[in-house]
Structure formats: C-alpha cells, structure tokens
C-alpha cells in the first residue's frame, strides 16, 4: 500500500513516516466523532458513547 501511495504522488519519499494506515471501521468512528464534536451531546450514566456502524 505504501508503494501505491508513493506512486500516486501522495508521498515525497517511499520510506516517509508521514503515512498512517487504519482500518475502515476505525476511520468511520473517527469521522463520526469529528461530525458530532460540535453537537450538544450529554453523557448517560457511565459517560460512554456507543457507536455502531453497519
């Protein structure tokens, strides 16, 4: 994958440390957290937020 990213011109050197791979479910959670961060969310009893993706 690193080589593909490099060949696409997204990295300046093949061994660059400026790349991070995450799983799709992890990316979904990060996007959801980014979208809801400005919303007025209130915690429940245990201060937990359950995110379910389908």
C-alpha positions as protocol buffer text, in pm:
chain_id: "A"
residue {
  index: 1
  type: UNK
  ca { x: 0 y: 0 z: 0 }
}
residue {
  index: 2
  type: UNK
  ca { x: 285 y: 236 z: 81 }
}
residue {
  index: 3
  type: UNK
  ca { x: 424 y: 194 z: -271 }
}
residue {
  index: 4
  type: UNK
  ca { x: 85 y: 269 z: -424 }
}
residue {
  index: 5
  type: UNK
  ca { x: 54 y: 586 z: -217 }
}
residue {
  index: 6
  type: UNK
  ca { x: 405 y: 687 z: -323 }
}
residue {
  index: 7
  type: UNK
  ca { x: 334 y: 614 z: -691 }
}
residue {
  index: 8
  type: UNK
  ca { x: 18 y: 826 z: -667 }
}
residue {
  index: 9
  type: UNK
  ca { x: 236 y: 1120 z: -564 }
}
residue {
  index: 10
  type: UNK
  ca { x: 98 y: 1150 z: -212 }
}
residue {
  index: 11
  type: UNK
  ca { x: 442 y: 1091 z: -52 }
}
residue {
  index: 12
  type: UNK
  ca { x: 770 y: 1259 z: -145 }
}
residue {
  index: 13
  type: UNK
  ca { x: 983 y: 959 z: -45 }
}
residue {
  index: 14
  type: UNK
  ca { x: 893 y: 592 z: -37 }
}
residue {
  index: 15
  type: UNK
  ca { x: 1011 y: 549 z: 324 }
}
residue {
  index: 16
  type: UNK
  ca { x: 836 y: 861 z: 453 }
}
residue {
  index: 17
  type: UNK
  ca { x: 700 y: 846 z: 807 }
}
residue {
  index: 18
  type: UNK
  ca { x: 412 y: 1076 z: 706 }
}
residue {
  index: 19
  type: UNK
  ca { x: 165 y: 796 z: 644 }
}
residue {
  index: 20
  type: UNK
  ca { x: -61 y: 601 z: 875 }
}
residue {
  index: 21
  type: UNK
  ca { x: -288 y: 310 z: 790 }
}
residue {
  index: 22
  type: UNK
  ca { x: -610 y: 246 z: 980 }
}
residue {
  index: 23
  type: UNK
  ca { x: -897 y: 4 z: 930 }
}
residue {
  index: 24
  type: UNK
  ca { x: -1222 y: 115 z: 770 }
}
residue {
  index: 25
  type: UNK
  ca { x: -1424 y: 74 z: 1094 }
}
residue {
  index: 26
  type: UNK
  ca { x: -1169 y: 289 z: 1278 }
}
residue {
  index: 27
  type: UNK
  ca { x: -1194 y: 553 z: 1004 }
}
residue {
  index: 28
  type: UNK
  ca { x: -1574 y: 552 z: 1038 }
}
residue {
  index: 29
  type: UNK
  ca { x: -1551 y: 611 z: 1413 }
}
residue {
  index: 30
  type: UNK
  ca { x: -1304 y: 897 z: 1367 }
}
residue {
  index: 31
  type: UNK
  ca { x: -1533 y: 1059 z: 1107 }
}
residue {
  index: 32
  type: UNK
  ca { x: -1839 y: 1020 z: 1331 }
}
residue {
  index: 33
  type: UNK
  ca { x: -1655 y: 1177 z: 1624 }
}
residue {
  index: 34
  type: UNK
  ca { x: -1548 y: 1466 z: 1400 }
}
residue {
  index: 35
  type: UNK
  ca { x: -1905 y: 1525 z: 1281 }
}
residue {
  index: 36
  type: UNK
  ca { x: -2063 y: 1519 z: 1628 }
}
residue {
  index: 37
  type: UNK
  ca { x: -1794 y: 1713 z: 1818 }
}
residue {
  index: 38
  type: UNK
  ca { x: -1982 y: 2042 z: 1778 }
}
residue {
  index: 39
  type: UNK
  ca { x: -2316 y: 1894 z: 1885 }
}
residue {
  index: 40
  type: UNK
  ca { x: -2453 y: 1924 z: 2235 }
}
residue {
  index: 41
  type: UNK
  ca { x: -2414 y: 1563 z: 2345 }
}
residue {
  index: 42
  type: UNK
  ca { x: -2494 y: 1471 z: 2701 }
}
residue {
  index: 43
  type: UNK
  ca { x: -2348 y: 1174 z: 2876 }
}
residue {
  index: 44
  type: UNK
  ca { x: -2557 y: 897 z: 3021 }
}
residue {
  index: 45
  type: UNK
  ca { x: -2493 y: 718 z: 3344 }
}
residue {
  index: 46
  type: UNK
  ca { x: -2142 y: 592 z: 3265 }
}
residue {
  index: 47
  type: UNK
  ca { x: -2008 y: 867 z: 3035 }
}
residue {
  index: 48
  type: UNK
  ca { x: -1984 y: 618 z: 2749 }
}
residue {
  index: 49
  type: UNK
  ca { x: -2076 y: 676 z: 2386 }
}
residue {
  index: 50
  type: UNK
  ca { x: -2159 y: 367 z: 2185 }
}
residue {
  index: 51
  type: UNK
  ca { x: -2103 y: 398 z: 1811 }
}
residue {
  index: 52
  type: UNK
  ca { x: -2243 y: 123 z: 1593 }
}
residue {
  index: 53
  type: UNK
  ca { x: -2166 y: 109 z: 1221 }
}
residue {
  index: 54
  type: UNK
  ca { x: -2338 y: -116 z: 972 }
}
